[in-house]
């Protein structure tokens, strides 16, 4: 209660230049165009090292969801700089989407490194509005470290189910809220407002497994894991997939 509010106020004071820039309308465009793409690229490098074994296991059965034509049509929500490309099977036809179009440098670099894939197109679109993608048109949807920052998790999952063909799969790896009785959750609550401002809307305390359980997947596999990220309140994660 009071201790959380007091420590939040201390963080606001420390980050007061960012709050001032936000009040003046300068921070959001700067964050979107410069800060967030740069920082996310650096954080992704660290996170990929920590999560590599989990991603290798997660995406191991992707080929099982190939469509009747034998091709695997994959849509990634929040592609960013394309750090997941290395885990996709050869010949996979990838459609990239992101609400932020300012990841071109990192995306081009990862596309060049992963020429075993076929890149279909890049769409500037939010996870809640994939209207440019026809219903039932993809075999797999991938979403990693994105559901924390969408405006509506339930709307995003409805769009996922819409674009997936029957029998297709949704793959996810996301950081989530810690146990409510833990010190980690206490610090997530303390950091929440400033973290959300600095990291482009990222929410630390979402219990995303509940949203996934409420979505209409015919089969759902969720595993709770812990990834050690130094000095960051995003250690608890969930990983798994759901089948339409």
mmCIF file with all atom_site columns, N, CA, C and O in Angstrom, residues 89-141:
data_model
loop_
_atom_site.group_PDB
_atom_site.id
_atom_site.type_symbol
_atom_site.label_atom_id
_atom_site.label_alt_id
_atom_site.label_comp_id
_atom_site.label_asym_id
_atom_site.label_entity_id
_atom_site.label_seq_id
_atom_site.pdbx_PDB_ins_code
_atom_site.Cartn_x
_atom_site.Cartn_y
_atom_site.Cartn_z
_atom_site.occupancy
_atom_site.B_iso_or_equiv
_atom_site.pdbx_formal_charge
_atom_site.auth_seq_id
_atom_site.auth_comp_id
_atom_site.auth_asym_id
_atom_site.auth_atom_id
_atom_site.pdbx_PDB_model_num
ATOM 1   N N  . UNK A 1 89  ? 11.355 -23.156 -39.144 1.00 0.00 ? 89  UNK A N  1
ATOM 2   C CA . UNK A 1 89  ? 11.865 -24.209 -40.045 1.00 0.00 ? 89  UNK A CA 1
ATOM 3   C C  . UNK A 1 89  ? 12.102 -23.696 -41.471 1.00 0.00 ? 89  UNK A C  1
ATOM 4   O O  . UNK A 1 89  ? 11.456 -22.730 -41.900 1.00 0.00 ? 89  UNK A O  1
ATOM 5   N N  . UNK A 1 90  ? 13.012 -24.316 -42.201 1.00 0.00 ? 90  UNK A N  1
ATOM 6   C CA . UNK A 1 90  ? 13.303 -23.901 -43.582 1.00 0.00 ? 90  UNK A CA 1
ATOM 7   C C  . UNK A 1 90  ? 12.049 -23.902 -44.455 1.00 0.00 ? 90  UNK A C  1
ATOM 8   O O  . UNK A 1 90  ? 11.195 -24.778 -44.338 1.00 0.00 ? 90  UNK A O  1
ATOM 9   N N  . UNK A 1 91  ? 11.961 -22.895 -45.311 1.00 0.00 ? 91  UNK A N  1
ATOM 10  C CA . UNK A 1 91  ? 10.832 -22.795 -46.232 1.00 0.00 ? 91  UNK A CA 1
ATOM 11  C C  . UNK A 1 91  ? 9.598  -22.162 -45.646 1.00 0.00 ? 91  UNK A C  1
ATOM 12  O O  . UNK A 1 91  ? 8.612  -21.945 -46.356 1.00 0.00 ? 91  UNK A O  1
ATOM 13  N N  . UNK A 1 92  ? 9.627  -21.855 -44.361 1.00 0.00 ? 92  UNK A N  1
ATOM 14  C CA . UNK A 1 92  ? 8.479  -21.234 -43.693 1.00 0.00 ? 92  UNK A CA 1
ATOM 15  C C  . UNK A 1 92  ? 8.174  -19.884 -44.349 1.00 0.00 ? 92  UNK A C  1
ATOM 16  O O  . UNK A 1 92  ? 9.071  -19.078 -44.598 1.00 0.00 ? 92  UNK A O  1
ATOM 17  N N  . UNK A 1 93  ? 6.902  -19.645 -44.638 1.00 0.00 ? 93  UNK A N  1
ATOM 18  C CA . UNK A 1 93  ? 6.475  -18.395 -45.281 1.00 0.00 ? 93  UNK A CA 1
ATOM 19  C C  . UNK A 1 93  ? 5.993  -17.427 -44.197 1.00 0.00 ? 93  UNK A C  1
ATOM 20  O O  . UNK A 1 93  ? 4.934  -17.643 -43.593 1.00 0.00 ? 93  UNK A O  1
ATOM 21  N N  . UNK A 1 94  ? 6.780  -16.388 -43.950 1.00 0.00 ? 94  UNK A N  1
ATOM 22  C CA . UNK A 1 94  ? 6.576  -15.526 -42.792 1.00 0.00 ? 94  UNK A CA 1
ATOM 23  C C  . UNK A 1 94  ? 5.953  -14.188 -43.186 1.00 0.00 ? 94  UNK A C  1
ATOM 24  O O  . UNK A 1 94  ? 6.451  -13.499 -44.080 1.00 0.00 ? 94  UNK A O  1
ATOM 25  N N  . UNK A 1 95  ? 4.867  -13.845 -42.507 1.00 0.00 ? 95  UNK A N  1
ATOM 26  C CA . UNK A 1 95  ? 4.292  -12.501 -42.589 1.00 0.00 ? 95  UNK A CA 1
ATOM 27  C C  . UNK A 1 95  ? 4.606  -11.787 -41.281 1.00 0.00 ? 95  UNK A C  1
ATOM 28  O O  . UNK A 1 95  ? 4.283  -12.298 -40.200 1.00 0.00 ? 95  UNK A O  1
ATOM 29  N N  . UNK A 1 96  ? 5.261  -10.645 -41.366 1.00 0.00 ? 96  UNK A N  1
ATOM 30  C CA . UNK A 1 96  ? 5.667  -9.893  -40.180 1.00 0.00 ? 96  UNK A CA 1
ATOM 31  C C  . UNK A 1 96  ? 4.677  -8.760  -39.917 1.00 0.00 ? 96  UNK A C  1
ATOM 32  O O  . UNK A 1 96  ? 4.258  -8.080  -40.848 1.00 0.00 ? 96  UNK A O  1
ATOM 33  N N  . UNK A 1 97  ? 4.325  -8.572  -38.664 1.00 0.00 ? 97  UNK A N  1
ATOM 34  C CA . UNK A 1 97  ? 3.490  -7.436  -38.286 1.00 0.00 ? 97  UNK A CA 1
ATOM 35  C C  . UNK A 1 97  ? 4.085  -6.746  -37.070 1.00 0.00 ? 97  UNK A C  1
ATOM 36  O O  . UNK A 1 97  ? 4.685  -7.397  -36.201 1.00 0.00 ? 97  UNK A O  1
ATOM 37  N N  . UNK A 1 98  ? 3.917  -5.448  -36.998 1.00 0.00 ? 98  UNK A N  1
ATOM 38  C CA . UNK A 1 98  ? 4.315  -4.696  -35.805 1.00 0.00 ? 98  UNK A CA 1
ATOM 39  C C  . UNK A 1 98  ? 3.590  -3.363  -35.838 1.00 0.00 ? 98  UNK A C  1
ATOM 40  O O  . UNK A 1 98  ? 3.384  -2.788  -36.916 1.00 0.00 ? 98  UNK A O  1
ATOM 41  N N  . UNK A 1 99  ? 3.192  -2.879  -34.678 1.00 0.00 ? 99  UNK A N  1
ATOM 42  C CA . UNK A 1 99  ? 2.540  -1.580  -34.598 1.00 0.00 ? 99  UNK A CA 1
ATOM 43  C C  . UNK A 1 99  ? 3.551  -0.457  -34.793 1.00 0.00 ? 99  UNK A C  1
ATOM 44  O O  . UNK A 1 99  ? 3.215  0.668   -35.147 1.00 0.00 ? 99  UNK A O  1
ATOM 45  N N  . UNK A 1 100 ? 4.832  -0.775  -34.554 1.00 0.00 ? 100 UNK A N  1
ATOM 46  C CA . UNK A 1 100 ? 5.918  0.203   -34.678 1.00 0.00 ? 100 UNK A CA 1
ATOM 47  C C  . UNK A 1 100 ? 6.767  -0.140  -35.896 1.00 0.00 ? 100 UNK A C  1
ATOM 48  O O  . UNK A 1 100 ? 7.430  -1.170  -35.918 1.00 0.00 ? 100 UNK A O  1
ATOM 49  N N  . UNK A 1 101 ? 6.777  0.720   -36.927 1.00 0.00 ? 101 UNK A N  1
ATOM 50  C CA . UNK A 1 101 ? 7.528  0.413   -38.153 1.00 0.00 ? 101 UNK A CA 1
ATOM 51  C C  . UNK A 1 101 ? 8.996  0.804   -38.101 1.00 0.00 ? 101 UNK A C  1
ATOM 52  O O  . UNK A 1 101 ? 9.667  0.787   -39.136 1.00 0.00 ? 101 UNK A O  1
ATOM 53  N N  . UNK A 1 102 ? 9.515  1.122   -36.913 1.00 0.00 ? 102 UNK A N  1
ATOM 54  C CA . UNK A 1 102 ? 10.869 1.683   -36.821 1.00 0.00 ? 102 UNK A CA 1
ATOM 55  C C  . UNK A 1 102 ? 11.940 0.667   -36.429 1.00 0.00 ? 102 UNK A C  1
ATOM 56  O O  . UNK A 1 102 ? 12.942 1.011   -35.791 1.00 0.00 ? 102 UNK A O  1
ATOM 57  N N  . UNK A 1 103 ? 11.751 -0.583  -36.828 1.00 0.00 ? 103 UNK A N  1
ATOM 58  C CA . UNK A 1 103 ? 12.745 -1.610  -36.537 1.00 0.00 ? 103 UNK A CA 1
ATOM 59  C C  . UNK A 1 103 ? 13.506 -2.050  -37.791 1.00 0.00 ? 103 UNK A C  1
ATOM 60  O O  . UNK A 1 103 ? 14.086 -3.134  -37.819 1.00 0.00 ? 103 UNK A O  1
ATOM 61  N N  . UNK A 1 104 ? 13.499 -1.214  -38.837 1.00 0.00 ? 104 UNK A N  1
ATOM 62  C CA . UNK A 1 104 ? 13.993 -1.640  -40.139 1.00 0.00 ? 104 UNK A CA 1
ATOM 63  C C  . UNK A 1 104 ? 15.425 -2.167  -40.102 1.00 0.00 ? 104 UNK A C  1
ATOM 64  O O  . UNK A 1 104 ? 15.738 -3.178  -40.732 1.00 0.00 ? 104 UNK A O  1
ATOM 65  N N  . UNK A 1 105 ? 16.301 -1.482  -39.368 1.00 0.00 ? 105 UNK A N  1
ATOM 66  C CA . UNK A 1 105 ? 17.719 -1.870  -39.383 1.00 0.00 ? 105 UNK A CA 1
ATOM 67  C C  . UNK A 1 105 ? 17.928 -3.270  -38.834 1.00 0.00 ? 105 UNK A C  1
ATOM 68  O O  . UNK A 1 105 ? 18.549 -4.118  -39.464 1.00 0.00 ? 105 UNK A O  1
ATOM 69  N N  . UNK A 1 106 ? 17.392 -3.528  -37.633 1.00 0.00 ? 106 UNK A N  1
ATOM 70  C CA . UNK A 1 106 ? 17.540 -4.853  -37.030 1.00 0.00 ? 106 UNK A CA 1
ATOM 71  C C  . UNK A 1 106 ? 16.792 -5.915  -37.806 1.00 0.00 ? 106 UNK A C  1
ATOM 72  O O  . UNK A 1 106 ? 17.263 -7.051  -37.935 1.00 0.00 ? 106 UNK A O  1
ATOM 73  N N  . UNK A 1 107 ? 15.616 -5.554  -38.347 1.00 0.00 ? 107 UNK A N  1
ATOM 74  C CA . UNK A 1 107 ? 14.821 -6.513  -39.111 1.00 0.00 ? 107 UNK A CA 1
ATOM 75  C C  . UNK A 1 107 ? 15.551 -6.923  -40.388 1.00 0.00 ? 107 UNK A C  1
ATOM 76  O O  . UNK A 1 107 ? 15.628 -8.112  -40.718 1.00 0.00 ? 107 UNK A O  1
ATOM 77  N N  . UNK A 1 108 ? 16.115 -5.946  -41.099 1.00 0.00 ? 108 UNK A N  1
ATOM 78  C CA . UNK A 1 108 ? 16.848 -6.249  -42.330 1.00 0.00 ? 108 UNK A CA 1
ATOM 79  C C  . UNK A 1 108 ? 18.055 -7.142  -42.039 1.00 0.00 ? 108 UNK A C  1
ATOM 80  O O  . UNK A 1 108 ? 18.364 -8.070  -42.799 1.00 0.00 ? 108 UNK A O  1
ATOM 81  N N  . UNK A 1 109 ? 18.724 -6.886  -40.919 1.00 0.00 ? 109 UNK A N  1
ATOM 82  C CA . UNK A 1 109 ? 19.889 -7.691  -40.541 1.00 0.00 ? 109 UNK A CA 1
ATOM 83  C C  . UNK A 1 109 ? 19.493 -9.137  -40.274 1.00 0.00 ? 109 UNK A C  1
ATOM 84  O O  . UNK A 1 109 ? 20.155 -10.076 -40.738 1.00 0.00 ? 109 UNK A O  1
ATOM 85  N N  . UNK A 1 110 ? 18.394 -9.351  -39.542 1.00 0.00 ? 110 UNK A N  1
ATOM 86  C CA . UNK A 1 110 ? 17.969 -10.714 -39.232 1.00 0.00 ? 110 UNK A CA 1
ATOM 87  C C  . UNK A 1 110 ? 17.379 -11.427 -40.444 1.00 0.00 ? 110 UNK A C  1
ATOM 88  O O  . UNK A 1 110 ? 17.496 -12.652 -40.569 1.00 0.00 ? 110 UNK A O  1
ATOM 89  N N  . UNK A 1 111 ? 16.739 -10.688 -41.351 1.00 0.00 ? 111 UNK A N  1
ATOM 90  C CA . UNK A 1 111 ? 16.244 -11.303 -42.582 1.00 0.00 ? 111 UNK A CA 1
ATOM 91  C C  . UNK A 1 111 ? 17.412 -11.801 -43.436 1.00 0.00 ? 111 UNK A C  1
ATOM 92  O O  . UNK A 1 111 ? 17.356 -12.874 -44.036 1.00 0.00 ? 111 UNK A O  1
ATOM 93  N N  . UNK A 1 112 ? 18.473 -11.010 -43.477 1.00 0.00 ? 112 UNK A N  1
ATOM 94  C CA . UNK A 1 112 ? 19.661 -11.401 -44.247 1.00 0.00 ? 112 UNK A CA 1
ATOM 95  C C  . UNK A 1 112 ? 20.330 -12.625 -43.636 1.00 0.00 ? 112 UNK A C  1
ATOM 96  O O  . UNK A 1 112 ? 20.836 -13.502 -44.353 1.00 0.00 ? 112 UNK A O  1
ATOM 97  N N  . UNK A 1 113 ? 20.329 -12.698 -42.298 1.00 0.00 ? 113 UNK A N  1
ATOM 98  C CA . UNK A 1 113 ? 20.958 -13.839 -41.617 1.00 0.00 ? 113 UNK A CA 1
ATOM 99  C C  . UNK A 1 113 ? 20.125 -15.106 -41.725 1.00 0.00 ? 113 UNK A C  1
ATOM 100 O O  . UNK A 1 113 ? 20.653 -16.215 -41.571 1.00 0.00 ? 113 UNK A O  1
ATOM 101 N N  . UNK A 1 114 ? 18.833 -14.983 -41.979 1.00 0.00 ? 114 UNK A N  1
ATOM 102 C CA . UNK A 1 114 ? 17.925 -16.133 -41.974 1.00 0.00 ? 114 UNK A CA 1
ATOM 103 C C  . UNK A 1 114 ? 17.254 -16.297 -43.337 1.00 0.00 ? 114 UNK A C  1
ATOM 104 O O  . UNK A 1 114 ? 16.030 -16.175 -43.462 1.00 0.00 ? 114 UNK A O  1
ATOM 105 N N  . UNK A 1 115 ? 18.068 -16.594 -44.332 1.00 0.00 ? 115 UNK A N  1
ATOM 106 C CA . UNK A 1 115 ? 17.565 -16.722 -45.691 1.00 0.00 ? 115 UNK A CA 1
ATOM 107 C C  . UNK A 1 115 ? 16.954 -18.101 -45.962 1.00 0.00 ? 115 UNK A C  1
ATOM 108 O O  . UNK A 1 115 ? 16.588 -18.402 -47.109 1.00 0.00 ? 115 UNK A O  1
ATOM 109 N N  . UNK A 1 116 ? 16.838 -18.911 -44.916 1.00 0.00 ? 116 UNK A N  1
ATOM 110 C CA . UNK A 1 116 ? 16.137 -20.196 -45.064 1.00 0.00 ? 116 UNK A CA 1
ATOM 111 C C  . UNK A 1 116 ? 14.618 -19.988 -45.044 1.00 0.00 ? 116 UNK A C  1
ATOM 112 O O  . UNK A 1 116 ? 13.862 -20.933 -45.274 1.00 0.00 ? 116 UNK A O  1
ATOM 113 N N  . UNK A 1 117 ? 14.173 -18.729 -44.780 1.00 0.00 ? 117 UNK A N  1
ATOM 114 C CA . UNK A 1 117 ? 12.752 -18.415 -44.711 1.00 0.00 ? 117 UNK A CA 1
ATOM 115 C C  . UNK A 1 117 ? 12.307 -17.651 -45.951 1.00 0.00 ? 117 UNK A C  1
ATOM 116 O O  . UNK A 1 117 ? 13.111 -17.019 -46.625 1.00 0.00 ? 117 UNK A O  1
ATOM 117 N N  . UNK A 1 118 ? 11.009 -17.706 -46.227 1.00 0.00 ? 118 UNK A N  1
ATOM 118 C CA . UNK A 1 118 ? 10.414 -16.897 -47.289 1.00 0.00 ? 118 UNK A CA 1
ATOM 119 C C  . UNK A 1 118 ? 9.606  -15.780 -46.626 1.00 0.00 ? 118 UNK A C  1
ATOM 120 O O  . UNK A 1 118 ? 8.639  -16.057 -45.917 1.00 0.00 ? 118 UNK A O  1
ATOM 121 N N  . UNK A 1 119 ? 10.007 -14.542 -46.868 1.00 0.00 ? 119 UNK A N  1
ATOM 122 C CA . UNK A 1 119 ? 9.344  -13.406 -46.238 1.00 0.00 ? 119 UNK A CA 1
ATOM 123 C C  . UNK A 1 119 ? 8.254  -12.893 -47.173 1.00 0.00 ? 119 UNK A C  1
ATOM 124 O O  . UNK A 1 119 ? 8.527  -12.430 -48.274 1.00 0.00 ? 119 UNK A O  1
ATOM 125 N N  . UNK A 1 120 ? 7.018  -12.980 -46.718 1.00 0.00 ? 120 UNK A N  1
ATOM 126 C CA . UNK A 1 120 ? 5.872  -12.620 -47.539 1.00 0.00 ? 120 UNK A CA 1
ATOM 127 C C  . UNK A 1 120 ? 5.655  -11.110 -47.584 1.00 0.00 ? 120 UNK A C  1
ATOM 128 O O  . UNK A 1 120 ? 5.654  -10.495 -48.634 1.00 0.00 ? 120 UNK A O  1
ATOM 129 N N  . UNK A 1 121 ? 5.435  -10.502 -46.415 1.00 0.00 ? 121 UNK A N  1
ATOM 130 C CA . UNK A 1 121 ? 5.194  -9.067  -46.373 1.00 0.00 ? 121 UNK A CA 1
ATOM 131 C C  . UNK A 1 121 ? 5.311  -8.576  -44.938 1.00 0.00 ? 121 UNK A C  1
ATOM 132 O O  . UNK A 1 121 ? 5.308  -9.364  -43.993 1.00 0.00 ? 121 UNK A O  1
ATOM 133 N N  . UNK A 1 122 ? 5.424  -7.236  -44.792 1.00 0.00 ? 122 UNK A N  1
ATOM 134 C CA . UNK A 1 122 ? 5.450  -6.600  -43.477 1.00 0.00 ? 122 UNK A CA 1
ATOM 135 C C  . UNK A 1 122 ? 4.241  -5.686  -43.357 1.00 0.00 ? 122 UNK A C  1
ATOM 136 O O  . UNK A 1 122 ? 4.026  -4.827  -44.217 1.00 0.00 ? 122 UNK A O  1
ATOM 137 N N  . UNK A 1 123 ? 3.461  -5.888  -42.310 1.00 0.00 ? 123 UNK A N  1
ATOM 138 C CA . UNK A 1 123 ? 2.251  -5.089  -42.097 1.00 0.00 ? 123 UNK A CA 1
ATOM 139 C C  . UNK A 1 123 ? 2.406  -4.244  -40.834 1.00 0.00 ? 123 UNK A C  1
ATOM 140 O O  . UNK A 1 123 ? 2.798  -4.757  -39.786 1.00 0.00 ? 123 UNK A O  1
ATOM 141 N N  . UNK A 1 124 ? 2.114  -2.958  -40.945 1.00 0.00 ? 124 UNK A N  1
ATOM 142 C CA . UNK A 1 124 ? 2.056  -2.114  -39.754 1.00 0.00 ? 124 UNK A CA 1
ATOM 143 C C  . UNK A 1 124 ? 0.657  -2.283  -39.175 1.00 0.00 ? 124 UNK A C  1
ATOM 144 O O  . UNK A 1 124 ? -0.328 -1.766  -39.719 1.00 0.00 ? 124 UNK A O  1
ATOM 145 N N  . UNK A 1 125 ? 0.565  -3.042  -38.096 1.00 0.00 ? 125 UNK A N  1
ATOM 146 C CA . UNK A 1 125 ? -0.748 -3.378  -37.529 1.00 0.00 ? 125 UNK A CA 1
ATOM 147 C C  . UNK A 1 125 ? -0.610 -3.733  -36.062 1.00 0.00 ? 125 UNK A C  1
ATOM 148 O O  . UNK A 1 125 ? 0.383  -4.326  -35.638 1.00 0.00 ? 125 UNK A O  1
ATOM 149 N N  . UNK A 1 126 ? -1.619 -3.370  -35.287 1.00 0.00 ? 126 UNK A N  1
ATOM 150 C CA . UNK A 1 126 ? -1.687 -3.762  -33.884 1.00 0.00 ? 126 UNK A CA 1
ATOM 151 C C  . UNK A 1 126 ? -2.230 -5.180  -33.778 1.00 0.00 ? 126 UNK A C  1
ATOM 152 O O  . UNK A 1 126 ? -2.964 -5.643  -34.653 1.00 0.00 ? 126 UNK A O  1
ATOM 153 N N  . UNK A 1 127 ? -1.887 -5.858  -32.691 1.00 0.00 ? 127 UNK A N  1
ATOM 154 C CA . UNK A 1 127 ? -2.364 -7.221  -32.493 1.00 0.00 ? 127 UNK A CA 1
ATOM 155 C C  . UNK A 1 127 ? -3.874 -7.313  -32.412 1.00 0.00 ? 127 UNK A C  1
ATOM 156 O O  . UNK A 1 127 ? -4.471 -8.329  -32.776 1.00 0.00 ? 127 UNK A O  1
ATOM 157 N N  . UNK A 1 128 ? -4.515 -6.225  -31.955 1.00 0.00 ? 128 UNK A N  1
ATOM 158 C CA . UNK A 1 128 ? -5.970 -6.218  -31.836 1.00 0.00 ? 128 UNK A CA 1
ATOM 159 C C  . UNK A 1 128 ? -6.674 -5.991  -33.167 1.00 0.00 ? 128 UNK A C  1
ATOM 160 O O  . UNK A 1 128 ? -7.889 -6.159  -33.246 1.00 0.00 ? 128 UNK A O  1
ATOM 161 N N  . UNK A 1 129 ? -5.927 -5.598  -34.188 1.00 0.00 ? 129 UNK A N  1
ATOM 162 C CA . UNK A 1 129 ? -6.541 -5.274  -35.480 1.00 0.00 ? 129 UNK A CA 1
ATOM 163 C C  . UNK A 1 129 ? -5.684 -5.811  -36.621 1.00 0.00 ? 129 UNK A C  1
ATOM 164 O O  . UNK A 1 129 ? -4.859 -5.100  -37.190 1.00 0.00 ? 129 UNK A O  1
ATOM 165 N N  . UNK A 1 130 ? -5.907 -7.068  -36.953 1.00 0.00 ? 130 UNK A N  1
ATOM 166 C CA . UNK A 1 130 ? -5.169 -7.721  -38.044 1.00 0.00 ? 130 UNK A CA 1
ATOM 167 C C  . UNK A 1 130 ? -6.060 -7.835  -39.277 1.00 0.00 ? 130 UNK A C  1
ATOM 168 O O  . UNK A 1 130 ? -6.018 -8.830  -39.998 1.00 0.00 ? 130 UNK A O  1
ATOM 169 N N  . UNK A 1 131 ? -6.868 -6.812  -39.503 1.00 0.00 ? 131 UNK A N  1
ATOM 170 C CA . UNK A 1 131 ? -7.849 -6.850  -40.582 1.00 0.00 ? 131 UNK A CA 1
ATOM 171 C C  . UNK A 1 131 ? -7.253 -7.059  -41.958 1.00 0.00 ? 131 UNK A C  1
ATOM 172 O O  . UNK A 1 131 ? -7.952 -7.499  -42.879 1.00 0.00 ? 131 UNK A O  1
ATOM 173 N N  . UNK A 1 132 ? -5.957 -6.749  -42.127 1.00 0.00 ? 132 UNK A N  1
ATOM 174 C CA . UNK A 1 132 ? -5.303 -6.953  -43.423 1.00 0.00 ? 132 UNK A CA 1
ATOM 175 C C  . UNK A 1 132 ? -5.016 -8.434  -43.695 1.00 0.00 ? 132 UNK A C  1
ATOM 176 O O  . UNK A 1 132 ? -4.630 -8.794  -44.809 1.00 0.00 ? 132 UNK A O  1
ATOM 177 N N  . UNK A 1 133 ? -5.191 -9.270  -42.665 1.00 0.00 ? 133 UNK A N  1
ATOM 178 C CA . UNK A 1 133 ? -4.925 -10.707 -42.802 1.00 0.00 ? 133 UNK A CA 1
ATOM 179 C C  . UNK A 1 133 ? -6.261 -11.445 -42.916 1.00 0.00 ? 133 UNK A C  1
ATOM 180 O O  . UNK A 1 133 ? -7.094 -11.357 -42.013 1.00 0.00 ? 133 UNK A O  1
ATOM 181 N N  . UNK A 1 134 ? -6.481 -12.180 -44.003 1.00 0.00 ? 134 UNK A N  1
ATOM 182 C CA . UNK A 1 134 ? -7.760 -12.890 -44.174 1.00 0.00 ? 134 UNK A CA 1
ATOM 183 C C  . UNK A 1 134 ? -7.990 -13.941 -43.085 1.00 0.00 ? 134 UNK A C  1
ATOM 184 O O  . UNK A 1 134 ? -7.054 -14.532 -42.551 1.00 0.00 ? 134 UNK A O  1
ATOM 185 N N  . UNK A 1 135 ? -9.249 -14.176 -42.770 1.00 0.00 ? 135 UNK A N  1
ATOM 186 C CA . UNK A 1 135 ? -9.614 -15.193 -41.775 1.00 0.00 ? 135 UNK A CA 1
ATOM 187 C C  . UNK A 1 135 ? -9.179 -16.575 -42.241 1.00 0.00 ? 135 UNK A C  1
ATOM 188 O O  . UNK A 1 135 ? -9.306 -16.915 -43.420 1.00 0.00 ? 135 UNK A O  1
ATOM 189 N N  . UNK A 1 136 ? -8.675 -17.369 -41.296 1.00 0.00 ? 136 UNK A N  1
ATOM 190 C CA . UNK A 1 136 ? -8.307 -18.753 -41.586 1.00 0.00 ? 136 UNK A CA 1
ATOM 191 C C  . UNK A 1 136 ? -7.193 -18.911 -42.593 1.00 0.00 ? 136 UNK A C  1
ATOM 192 O O  . UNK A 1 136 ? -7.101 -19.947 -43.254 1.00 0.00 ? 136 UNK A O  1
ATOM 193 N N  . UNK A 1 137 ? -6.310 -17.918 -42.699 1.00 0.00 ? 137 UNK A N  1
ATOM 194 C CA . UNK A 1 137 ? -5.314 -17.926 -43.769 1.00 0.00 ? 137 UNK A CA 1
ATOM 195 C C  . UNK A 1 137 ? -3.913 -18.353 -43.343 1.00 0.00 ? 137 UNK A C  1
ATOM 196 O O  . UNK A 1 137 ? -3.024 -18.482 -44.180 1.00 0.00 ? 137 UNK A O  1
ATOM 197 N N  . UNK A 1 138 ? -3.672 -18.563 -42.037 1.00 0.00 ? 138 UNK A N  1
ATOM 198 C CA . UNK A 1 138 ? -2.326 -18.932 -41.596 1.00 0.00 ? 138 UNK A CA 1
ATOM 199 C C  . UNK A 1 138 ? -2.368 -20.217 -40.766 1.00 0.00 ? 138 UNK A C  1
ATOM 200 O O  . UNK A 1 138 ? -3.375 -20.555 -40.142 1.00 0.00 ? 138 UNK A O  1
ATOM 201 N N  . UNK A 1 139 ? -1.234 -20.909 -40.772 1.00 0.00 ? 139 UNK A N  1
ATOM 202 C CA . UNK A 1 139 ? -1.115 -22.179 -40.050 1.00 0.00 ? 139 UNK A CA 1
ATOM 203 C C  . UNK A 1 139 ? -0.632 -21.977 -38.624 1.00 0.00 ? 139 UNK A C  1
ATOM 204 O O  . UNK A 1 139 ? -0.911 -22.799 -37.745 1.00 0.00 ? 139 UNK A O  1
ATOM 205 N N  . UNK A 1 140 ? 0.145  -20.922 -38.409 1.00 0.00 ? 140 UNK A N  1
ATOM 206 C CA . UNK A 1 140 ? 0.689  -20.659 -37.074 1.00 0.00 ? 140 UNK A CA 1
ATOM 207 C C  . UNK A 1 140 ? 0.804  -19.156 -36.853 1.00 0.00 ? 140 UNK A C  1
ATOM 208 O O  . UNK A 1 140 ? 1.092  -18.397 -37.774 1.00 0.00 ? 140 UNK A O  1
ATOM 209 N N  . UNK A 1 141 ? 0.555  -18.740 -35.611 1.00 0.00 ? 141 UNK A N  1
ATOM 210 C CA . UNK A 1 141 ? 0.769  -17.363 -35.187 1.00 0.00 ? 141 UNK A CA 1
ATOM 211 C C  . UNK A 1 141 ? 1.758  -17.401 -34.036 1.00 0.00 ? 141 UNK A C  1
ATOM 212 O O  . UNK A 1 141 ? 1.644  -18.242 -33.137 1.00 0.00 ? 141 UNK A O  1
#
